[in-house]
Tab-separated table of C-alpha atoms in Angstrom:
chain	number	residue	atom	x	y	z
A	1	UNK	CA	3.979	44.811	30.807
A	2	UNK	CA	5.796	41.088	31.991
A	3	UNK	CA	9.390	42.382	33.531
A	4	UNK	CA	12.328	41.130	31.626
A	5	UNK	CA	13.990	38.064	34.071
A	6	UNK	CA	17.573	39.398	34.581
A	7	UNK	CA	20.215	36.797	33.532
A	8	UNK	CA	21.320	35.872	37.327
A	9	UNK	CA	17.980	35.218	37.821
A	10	UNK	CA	17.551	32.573	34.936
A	11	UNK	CA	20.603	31.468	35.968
A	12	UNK	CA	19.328	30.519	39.838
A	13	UNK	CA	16.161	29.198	38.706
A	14	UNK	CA	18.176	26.688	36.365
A	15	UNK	CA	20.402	25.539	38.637
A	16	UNK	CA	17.486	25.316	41.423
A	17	UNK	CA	15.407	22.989	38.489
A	18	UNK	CA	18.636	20.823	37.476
A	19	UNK	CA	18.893	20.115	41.898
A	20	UNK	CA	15.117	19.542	42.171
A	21	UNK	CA	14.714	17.399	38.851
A	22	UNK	CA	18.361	15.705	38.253
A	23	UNK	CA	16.728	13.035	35.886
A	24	UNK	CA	15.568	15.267	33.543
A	25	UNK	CA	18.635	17.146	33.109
A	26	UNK	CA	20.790	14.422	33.170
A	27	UNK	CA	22.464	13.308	29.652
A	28	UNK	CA	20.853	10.006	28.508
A	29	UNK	CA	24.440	8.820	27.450
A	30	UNK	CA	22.897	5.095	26.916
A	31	UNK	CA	19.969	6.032	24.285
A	32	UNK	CA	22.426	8.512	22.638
A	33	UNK	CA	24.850	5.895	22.252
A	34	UNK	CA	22.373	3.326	20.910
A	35	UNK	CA	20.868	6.278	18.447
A	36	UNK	CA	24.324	6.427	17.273
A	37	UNK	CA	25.288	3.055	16.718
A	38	UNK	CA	21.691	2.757	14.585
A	39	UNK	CA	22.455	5.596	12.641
A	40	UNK	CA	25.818	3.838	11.855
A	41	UNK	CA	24.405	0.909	11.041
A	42	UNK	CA	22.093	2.102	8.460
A	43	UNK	CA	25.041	3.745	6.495
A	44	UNK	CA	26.907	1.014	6.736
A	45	UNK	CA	24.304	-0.999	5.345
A	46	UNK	CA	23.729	1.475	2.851
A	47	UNK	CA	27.194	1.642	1.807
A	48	UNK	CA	27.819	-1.723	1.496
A	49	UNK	CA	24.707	-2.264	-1.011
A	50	UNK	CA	25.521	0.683	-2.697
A	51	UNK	CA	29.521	-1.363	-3.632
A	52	UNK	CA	27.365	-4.713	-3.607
A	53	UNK	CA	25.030	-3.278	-6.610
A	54	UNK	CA	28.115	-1.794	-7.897
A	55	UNK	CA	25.980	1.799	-7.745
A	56	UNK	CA	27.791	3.902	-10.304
A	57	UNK	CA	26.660	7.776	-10.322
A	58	UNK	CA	29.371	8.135	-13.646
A	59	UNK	CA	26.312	5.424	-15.191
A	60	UNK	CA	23.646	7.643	-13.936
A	61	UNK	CA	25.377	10.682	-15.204
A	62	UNK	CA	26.055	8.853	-18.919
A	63	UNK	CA	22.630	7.300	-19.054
A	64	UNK	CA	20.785	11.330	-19.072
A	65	UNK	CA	21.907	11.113	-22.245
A	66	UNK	CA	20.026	8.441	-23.538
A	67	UNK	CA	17.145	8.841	-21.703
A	68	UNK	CA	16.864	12.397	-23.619
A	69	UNK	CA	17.296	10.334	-26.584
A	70	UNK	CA	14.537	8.203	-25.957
A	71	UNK	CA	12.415	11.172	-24.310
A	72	UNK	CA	12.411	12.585	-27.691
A	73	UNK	CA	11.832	9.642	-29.793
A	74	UNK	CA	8.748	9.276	-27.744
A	75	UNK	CA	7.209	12.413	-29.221
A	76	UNK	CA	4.838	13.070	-30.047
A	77	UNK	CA	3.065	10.256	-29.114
A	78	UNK	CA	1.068	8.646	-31.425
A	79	UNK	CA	-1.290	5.251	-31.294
A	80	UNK	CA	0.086	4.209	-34.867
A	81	UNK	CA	-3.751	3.819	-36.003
A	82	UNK	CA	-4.366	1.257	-33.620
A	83	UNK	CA	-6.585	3.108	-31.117
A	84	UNK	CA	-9.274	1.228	-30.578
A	85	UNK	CA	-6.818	-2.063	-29.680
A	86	UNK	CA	-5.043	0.096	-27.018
A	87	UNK	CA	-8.306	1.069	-25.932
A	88	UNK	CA	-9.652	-2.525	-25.556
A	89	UNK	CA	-6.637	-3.316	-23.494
A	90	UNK	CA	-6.927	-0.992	-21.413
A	91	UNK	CA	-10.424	-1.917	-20.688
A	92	UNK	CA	-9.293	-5.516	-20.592
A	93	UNK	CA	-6.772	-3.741	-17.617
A	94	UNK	CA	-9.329	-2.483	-15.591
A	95	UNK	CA	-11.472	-5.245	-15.736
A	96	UNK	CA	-8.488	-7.780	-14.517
A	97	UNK	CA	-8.549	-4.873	-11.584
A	98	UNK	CA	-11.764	-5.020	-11.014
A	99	UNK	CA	-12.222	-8.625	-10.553
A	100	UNK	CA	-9.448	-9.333	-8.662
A	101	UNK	CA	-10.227	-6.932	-6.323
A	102	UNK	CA	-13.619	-7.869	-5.615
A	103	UNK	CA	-12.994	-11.419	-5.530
A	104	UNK	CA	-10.659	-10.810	-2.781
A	105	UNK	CA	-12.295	-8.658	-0.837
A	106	UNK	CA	-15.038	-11.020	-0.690
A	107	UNK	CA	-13.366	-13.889	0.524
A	108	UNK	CA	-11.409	-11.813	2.832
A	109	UNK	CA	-14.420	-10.366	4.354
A	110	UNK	CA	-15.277	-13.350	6.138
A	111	UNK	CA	-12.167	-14.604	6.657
A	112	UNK	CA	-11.260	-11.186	8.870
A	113	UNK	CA	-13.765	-12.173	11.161
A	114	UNK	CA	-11.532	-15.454	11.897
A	115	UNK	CA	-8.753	-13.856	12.600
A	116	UNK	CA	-9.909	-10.745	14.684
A	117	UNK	CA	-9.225	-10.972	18.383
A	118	UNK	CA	-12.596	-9.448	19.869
A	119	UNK	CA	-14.600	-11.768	17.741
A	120	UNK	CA	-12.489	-15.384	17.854
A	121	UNK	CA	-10.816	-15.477	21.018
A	122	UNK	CA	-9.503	-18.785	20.680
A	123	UNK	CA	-5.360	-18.139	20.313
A	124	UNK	CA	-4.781	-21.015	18.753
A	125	UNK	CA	-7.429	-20.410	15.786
A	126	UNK	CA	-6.485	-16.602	15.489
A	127	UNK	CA	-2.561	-17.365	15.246
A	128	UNK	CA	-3.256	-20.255	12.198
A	129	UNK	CA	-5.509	-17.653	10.107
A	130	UNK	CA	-3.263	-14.558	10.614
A	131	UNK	CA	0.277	-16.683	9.481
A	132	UNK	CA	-1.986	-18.192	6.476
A	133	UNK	CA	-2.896	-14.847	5.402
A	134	UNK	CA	0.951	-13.401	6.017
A	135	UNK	CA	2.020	-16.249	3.509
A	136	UNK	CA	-0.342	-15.258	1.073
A	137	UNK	CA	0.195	-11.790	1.498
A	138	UNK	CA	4.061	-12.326	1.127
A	139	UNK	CA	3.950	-13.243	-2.438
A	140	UNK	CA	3.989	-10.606	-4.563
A	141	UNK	CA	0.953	-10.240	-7.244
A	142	UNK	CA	3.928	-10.711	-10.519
A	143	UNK	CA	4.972	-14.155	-8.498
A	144	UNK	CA	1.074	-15.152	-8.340
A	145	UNK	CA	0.691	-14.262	-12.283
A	146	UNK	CA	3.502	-16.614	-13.407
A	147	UNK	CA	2.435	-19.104	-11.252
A	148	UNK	CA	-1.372	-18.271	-12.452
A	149	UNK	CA	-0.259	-18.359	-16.030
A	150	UNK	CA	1.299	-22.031	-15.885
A	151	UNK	CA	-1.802	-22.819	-14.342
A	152	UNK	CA	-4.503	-21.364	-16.451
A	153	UNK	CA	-2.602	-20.513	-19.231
A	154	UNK	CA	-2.278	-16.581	-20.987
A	155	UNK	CA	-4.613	-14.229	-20.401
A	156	UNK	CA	-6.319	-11.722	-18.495
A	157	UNK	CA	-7.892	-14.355	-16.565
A	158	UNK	CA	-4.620	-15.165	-14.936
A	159	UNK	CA	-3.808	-11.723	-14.214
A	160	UNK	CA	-7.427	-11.450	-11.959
A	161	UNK	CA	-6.674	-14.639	-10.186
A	162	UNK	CA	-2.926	-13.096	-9.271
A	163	UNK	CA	-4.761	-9.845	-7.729
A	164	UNK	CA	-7.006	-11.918	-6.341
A	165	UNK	CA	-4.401	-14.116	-4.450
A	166	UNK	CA	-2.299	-11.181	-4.095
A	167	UNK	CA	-5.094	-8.470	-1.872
A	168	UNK	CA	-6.517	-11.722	-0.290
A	169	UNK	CA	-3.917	-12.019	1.890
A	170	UNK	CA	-3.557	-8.321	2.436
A	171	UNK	CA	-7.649	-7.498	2.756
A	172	UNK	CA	-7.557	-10.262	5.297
A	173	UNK	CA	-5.093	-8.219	6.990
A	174	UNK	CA	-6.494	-4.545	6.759
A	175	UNK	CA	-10.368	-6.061	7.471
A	176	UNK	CA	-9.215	-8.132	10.504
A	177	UNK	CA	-7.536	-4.989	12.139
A	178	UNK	CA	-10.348	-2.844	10.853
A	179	UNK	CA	-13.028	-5.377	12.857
A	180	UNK	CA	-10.568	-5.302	16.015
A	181	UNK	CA	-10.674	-1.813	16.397
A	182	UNK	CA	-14.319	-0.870	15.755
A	183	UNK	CA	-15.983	0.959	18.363
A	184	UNK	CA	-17.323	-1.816	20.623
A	185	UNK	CA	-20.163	-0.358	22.403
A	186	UNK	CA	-22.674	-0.734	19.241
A	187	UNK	CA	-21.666	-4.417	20.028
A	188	UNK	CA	-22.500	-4.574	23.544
A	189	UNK	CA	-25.524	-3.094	23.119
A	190	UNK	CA	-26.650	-5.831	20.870
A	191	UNK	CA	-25.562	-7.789	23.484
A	192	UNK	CA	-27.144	-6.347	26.491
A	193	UNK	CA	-30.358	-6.100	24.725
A	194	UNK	CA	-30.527	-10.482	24.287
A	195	UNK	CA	-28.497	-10.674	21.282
A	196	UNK	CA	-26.281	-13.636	20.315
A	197	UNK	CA	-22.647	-13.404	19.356
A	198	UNK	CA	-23.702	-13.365	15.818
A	199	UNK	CA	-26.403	-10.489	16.221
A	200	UNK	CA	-23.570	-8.605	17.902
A	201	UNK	CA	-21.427	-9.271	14.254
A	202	UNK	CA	-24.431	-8.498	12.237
A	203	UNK	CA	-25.631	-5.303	13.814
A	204	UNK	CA	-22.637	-4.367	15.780
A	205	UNK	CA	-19.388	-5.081	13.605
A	206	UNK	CA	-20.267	-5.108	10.648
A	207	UNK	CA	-22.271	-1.531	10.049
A	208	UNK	CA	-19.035	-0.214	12.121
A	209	UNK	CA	-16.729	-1.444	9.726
A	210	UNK	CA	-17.991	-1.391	5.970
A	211	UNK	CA	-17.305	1.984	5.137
A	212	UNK	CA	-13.960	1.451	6.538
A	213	UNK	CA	-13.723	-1.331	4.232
A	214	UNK	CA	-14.840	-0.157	1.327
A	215	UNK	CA	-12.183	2.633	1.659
A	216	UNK	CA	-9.901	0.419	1.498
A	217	UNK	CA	-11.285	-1.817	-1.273
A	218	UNK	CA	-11.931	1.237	-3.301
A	219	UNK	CA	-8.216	2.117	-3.020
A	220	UNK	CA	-6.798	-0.985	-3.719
A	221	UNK	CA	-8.963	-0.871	-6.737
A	222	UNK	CA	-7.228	2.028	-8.177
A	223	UNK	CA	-3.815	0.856	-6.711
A	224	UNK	CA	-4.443	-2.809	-8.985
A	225	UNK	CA	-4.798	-0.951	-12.303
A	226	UNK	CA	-1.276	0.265	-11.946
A	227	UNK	CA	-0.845	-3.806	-11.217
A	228	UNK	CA	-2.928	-5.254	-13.515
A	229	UNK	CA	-0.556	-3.438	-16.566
A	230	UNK	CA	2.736	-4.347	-15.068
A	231	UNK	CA	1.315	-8.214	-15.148
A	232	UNK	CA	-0.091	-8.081	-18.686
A	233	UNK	CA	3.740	-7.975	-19.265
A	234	UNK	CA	4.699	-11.371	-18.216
A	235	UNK	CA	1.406	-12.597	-20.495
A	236	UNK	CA	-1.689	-12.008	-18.237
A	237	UNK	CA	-3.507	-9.954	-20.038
A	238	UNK	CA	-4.367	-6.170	-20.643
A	239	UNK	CA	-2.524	-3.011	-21.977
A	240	UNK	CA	0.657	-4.946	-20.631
A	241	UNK	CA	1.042	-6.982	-23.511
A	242	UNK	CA	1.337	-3.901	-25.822
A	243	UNK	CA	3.422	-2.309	-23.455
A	244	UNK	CA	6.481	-5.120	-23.670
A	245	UNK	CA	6.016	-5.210	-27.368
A	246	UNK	CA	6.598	-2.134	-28.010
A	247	UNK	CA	9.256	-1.153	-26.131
A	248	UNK	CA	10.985	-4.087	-27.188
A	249	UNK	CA	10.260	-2.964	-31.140
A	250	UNK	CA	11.095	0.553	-30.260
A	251	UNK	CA	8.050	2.345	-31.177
A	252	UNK	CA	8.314	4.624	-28.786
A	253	UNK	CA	5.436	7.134	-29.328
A	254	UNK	CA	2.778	4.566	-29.307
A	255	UNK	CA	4.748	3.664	-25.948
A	256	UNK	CA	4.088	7.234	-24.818
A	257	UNK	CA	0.487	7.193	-26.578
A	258	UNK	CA	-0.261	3.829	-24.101
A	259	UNK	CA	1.608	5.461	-20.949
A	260	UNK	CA	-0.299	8.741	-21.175
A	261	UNK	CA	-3.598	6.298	-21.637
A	262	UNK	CA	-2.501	4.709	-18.212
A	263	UNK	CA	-2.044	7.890	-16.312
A	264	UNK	CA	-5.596	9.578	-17.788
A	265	UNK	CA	-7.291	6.920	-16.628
A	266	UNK	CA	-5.349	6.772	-13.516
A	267	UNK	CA	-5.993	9.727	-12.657
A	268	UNK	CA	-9.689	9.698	-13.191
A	269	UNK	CA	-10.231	6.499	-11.014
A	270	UNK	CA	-8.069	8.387	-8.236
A	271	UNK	CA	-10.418	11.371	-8.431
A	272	UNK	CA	-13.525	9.247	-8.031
A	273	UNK	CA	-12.382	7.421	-5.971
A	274	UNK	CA	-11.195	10.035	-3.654
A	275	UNK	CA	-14.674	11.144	-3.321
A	276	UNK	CA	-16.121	7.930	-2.582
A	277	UNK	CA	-13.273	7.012	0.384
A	278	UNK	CA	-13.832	10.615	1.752
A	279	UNK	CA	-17.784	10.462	1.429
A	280	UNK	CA	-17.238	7.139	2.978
A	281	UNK	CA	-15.421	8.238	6.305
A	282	UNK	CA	-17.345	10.990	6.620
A	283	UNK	CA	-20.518	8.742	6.943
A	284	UNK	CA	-18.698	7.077	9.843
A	285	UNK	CA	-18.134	10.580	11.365
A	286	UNK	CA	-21.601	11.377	11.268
């Protein structure tokens, strides 16, 4: 059995550490103070945009009530006979998903090459491709639908050219990082072996990267269903349209019939999905 270290003893070998090692046991009063004044900061901040928004928890507490009105004027939910047109939107929806995201990812695909480090070196070319793709990227996908719309005019096609524009910018992004930090050495051996630059892209990067990339394509996928019904409210198409009807009519339980249609099929693409991402990593792994 270990002996139990007496208290004087603990004591000594403390005070013998704190002499040998004074930086460690000395009080970082600069970082503490710095910690504190960020801390303060952020409540400040907080508190000020809480007055600023005129945040109200007397509003939050009054508007329960209501929204247990309107939970229970949603049930049960019901698709007022007009099934089949909810169901057509919401196929409408996922195509608008669909095509925007593929359309995106391929143009970004190529377009990550450009602005990865390891496979353009030239500064000047990587730093004009990355800010390009952050302006894209900083417009969010409702902006790129109203602009869409007053180009094209209603419709789902609008809302696919807003996802599009919208996961161009960010695929370019993701891929760009993803092709920067691929493991190199299936590169160099291309290399070493007589290949050119571009047989070190075909057969090095690329086979590296794709599952990675179609991880991420896959998820974005089911992320721009969600997107492709909030846009179908402003006019571009889908279940969206329905949606900001009826709410604004009040028929609330073919509202609930079209938001439990949503999260059904939601939920399905997130299962599958799910598989495919994981199956997908896991061939990297092997």
């Amino acid at each position: 059995m270990t002996r139990p270290v007496p208290p004087s003893e603990r004591a000594v070998d403390l005070a013998f550490l704190q002499q040998r090692y004074p930086d460690v046991f000395r009080t970082p009063w600069r970082a503490r103070i710095i910690t504190l004044t960020v801390v303060a900061a952020i409540v400040g901040l907080a508190a000020f945009a809480m007055v600023r928004l005129e945040f109200s928890l007397t509003r939050i507490v009054n508007g329960f009530g209501r929204l247990a009105e309107f939970s229970l004027m949603m049930m049960p939910p019901s698709s007022g006979g007009r099934f089949w047109d909810f169901l057509n939107a919401l196929g409408e929806t996922l195509a608008i998903a669909f095509l925007g995201t593929l359309t995106a990812a391929l143009f970004a695909f190529p377009v990550a090459f450009l602005a990865a480090k390891n496979v353009v070196p030239n500064p000047f070319a990587h730093f004009v491709v990355r800010r390009g793709l952050d302006v894209i990227r900083s417009v969010d996908v409702l902006i790129w639908a109203l602009i869409w719309i007053n180009v094209v005019g209603l419709g789902p096609f609008a809302g696919a050219l807003a996802i599009a524009c919208a996961d161009f910018g960010a695929f370019g992004k993701l891929f760009s990082e993803a092709v920067e930090t691929a493991d190199r050495r299936a590169g160099e051996g291309v290399t070493s072996s007589g290949g050119s630059g571009l047989h070190r892209i075909r057969f090095g990067l690329i086979p590296a990267v794709l599952p990675v990339l179609g991880s991420q394509v896959l998820y974005f996928f089911e992320s721009n269903t969600r997107s492709a019904t909030i846009i179908g409210i402003v006019g571009a198409g889908g279940i969206g349209q329905y949606l900001t009807e009826l709410i604004r009519v009040l028929e609330l339980q073919q509202v609930a019939f079209l938001v439990l249609m949503i999260l059904v099929t939601v939920a399905a693409i997130d299962a599958v999905s799910g598989r495919l991402r994981r199956a997908m990593i896991g061939g990297v792994g092997r």
